Amino acid sequence: MLLQVLTACTFTNTSNETNEKKAMKKKSNPVVYFEIPVQDIDRAIHFYTAVFDFKFEKTTIDHYEMALFPFEAPQAGISGALAKGEVYKPSKEGVIIYFSTDDIEATLKKVLANNGKVLYPKTSNGDLGFVAEFEDSEGNRIALHQAVESY
């Protein structure tokens, strides 16, 4: 299942790759994709659209409902999906995904306005910027990062 999504999100033409592109691939970040477990895909889409203004592409992969996050190659960063199915269990434990924002306080207000909860308020992370954590509409712990220059 993951391989199908990764293939859909990867735009590589190996026959025309330059040495520079090949070198960049070797230096790229090791994380390439994530899935956020959901119980109600439409509720989760509404939440993430209201909080971050994301536009999702709904699809079914291996009989699992998915809503793919926006992805524009060759932009920096990774992409992922909201994922519904018996193998997906929302949780505040385990891996924490960080979303970038220009204004953590404004984002947390949107979280609260859309039935989310603040779990960890905006906190300075020194030269690295600011962080915060919230619980989404599905019960997942999600984090925010605001770079120093955005403050």
XYZ file of C-alpha atoms in Angstrom:
151
model
C 0.000 0.000 0.000
C 2.680 2.503 0.990
C 4.659 1.707 -2.145
C 1.674 2.625 -4.316
C 1.329 6.002 -2.608
C 5.053 6.679 -2.758
C 5.048 5.850 -6.442
C 2.196 8.288 -6.964
C 4.067 11.004 -5.051
C 7.443 10.468 -6.750
C 8.165 12.109 -10.062
C 11.478 10.583 -11.184
C 12.614 10.068 -14.741
C 15.659 7.848 -14.304
C 16.616 7.859 -17.978
C 17.221 11.639 -17.989
C 18.575 12.156 -14.480
C 21.656 14.297 -14.203
C 24.536 13.523 -11.864
C 23.468 16.532 -9.782
C 19.983 15.098 -9.294
C 21.434 11.721 -8.370
C 23.732 13.372 -5.825
C 20.784 15.301 -4.346
C 18.811 12.063 -3.953
C 21.647 10.552 -1.938
C 21.655 13.600 0.382
C 17.884 13.809 0.808
C 16.112 13.413 4.111
C 15.339 9.780 4.979
C 11.630 10.321 5.756
C 9.525 10.426 2.599
C 5.904 9.808 3.600
C 3.552 9.669 6.602
C 0.001 8.540 7.362
C -2.199 10.015 10.076
C -4.771 7.486 11.349
C -8.386 8.679 11.343
C -11.750 7.265 12.397
C -13.851 9.596 10.235
C -12.111 10.700 7.034
C -14.560 13.509 6.245
C -14.335 14.946 9.763
C -10.523 14.814 9.575
C -10.489 16.478 6.145
C -12.720 19.243 7.519
C -10.433 19.717 10.549
C -7.162 19.921 8.597
C -8.721 22.114 5.901
C -10.092 24.535 8.515
C -6.837 24.671 10.502
C -4.256 24.696 7.687
C -6.274 25.415 4.512
C -5.012 22.157 2.966
C -6.659 20.764 -0.156
C -6.934 16.972 -0.118
C -7.266 14.378 -2.844
C -9.523 11.532 -1.696
C -8.661 8.066 -2.937
C -8.848 4.391 -1.998
C -5.652 2.345 -1.744
C -5.784 -1.365 -0.898
C -9.397 -0.906 0.290
C -8.381 1.868 2.726
C -9.859 5.351 2.505
C -7.119 7.945 2.077
C -7.006 11.703 1.745
C -3.662 12.751 0.296
C -2.020 15.915 1.602
C -0.909 18.473 -1.007
C 2.408 17.660 -2.646
C 4.321 19.701 -5.196
C 7.541 18.311 -6.630
C 10.319 19.459 -6.413
C 9.408 21.475 -3.299
C 11.147 20.631 -0.031
C 9.386 18.459 2.517
C 7.411 15.254 2.504
C 3.802 14.393 1.925
C 1.376 11.979 3.452
C -2.248 11.092 3.906
C -5.107 10.868 6.328
C -5.789 7.129 6.463
C -8.897 5.211 7.575
C -9.039 1.456 8.072
C -8.862 -1.272 10.692
C -5.038 -1.057 10.799
C -5.112 2.691 11.528
C -5.585 3.624 15.200
C -5.515 7.318 16.170
C -3.295 7.918 19.195
C -1.529 10.544 21.260
C 1.335 8.067 21.751
C 4.131 7.192 19.348
C 5.484 9.193 16.441
C 4.779 12.932 16.378
C 4.477 14.744 13.050
C 5.408 18.449 12.921
C 3.595 20.833 10.590
C 5.232 24.134 9.724
C 3.286 27.323 10.405
C 4.046 31.032 10.224
C 1.975 31.740 13.350
C 1.575 29.056 16.022
C -0.829 31.142 18.118
C -3.203 31.700 15.182
C -3.005 28.008 14.249
C -3.801 26.919 17.820
C -6.853 29.231 17.803
C -8.084 27.430 14.674
C -7.419 24.067 16.359
C -9.602 25.090 19.317
C -12.309 26.511 17.031
C -12.509 23.123 15.284
C -12.843 20.900 18.374
C -9.143 20.183 18.784
C -7.228 20.538 22.060
C -3.956 22.263 22.908
C -1.666 19.682 24.534
C 1.541 21.747 24.739
C 1.406 25.539 24.358
C 3.727 27.617 22.187
C 7.217 27.200 23.620
C 10.557 28.619 22.516
C 13.033 26.141 21.132
C 15.894 28.659 21.119
C 17.443 29.357 17.731
C 15.265 26.640 16.198
C 12.059 28.644 16.637
C 8.900 27.680 18.486
C 6.915 24.482 18.949
C 3.463 23.492 20.197
C 1.334 20.333 20.200
C -2.375 19.718 19.771
C -4.871 16.879 19.586
C -6.672 16.718 16.252
C -10.319 15.791 15.627
C -9.366 12.099 15.600
C -7.351 11.930 18.835
C -3.841 12.160 17.344
C -1.012 14.212 18.872
C 0.250 16.594 16.182
C 2.990 19.199 16.596
C 3.613 22.625 15.121
C 6.883 24.358 14.316
C 7.352 28.074 13.705
C 10.749 29.198 12.430
C 12.427 32.141 14.184
C 12.135 34.410 11.137
C 8.332 33.919 11.184
C 8.048 35.382 14.694
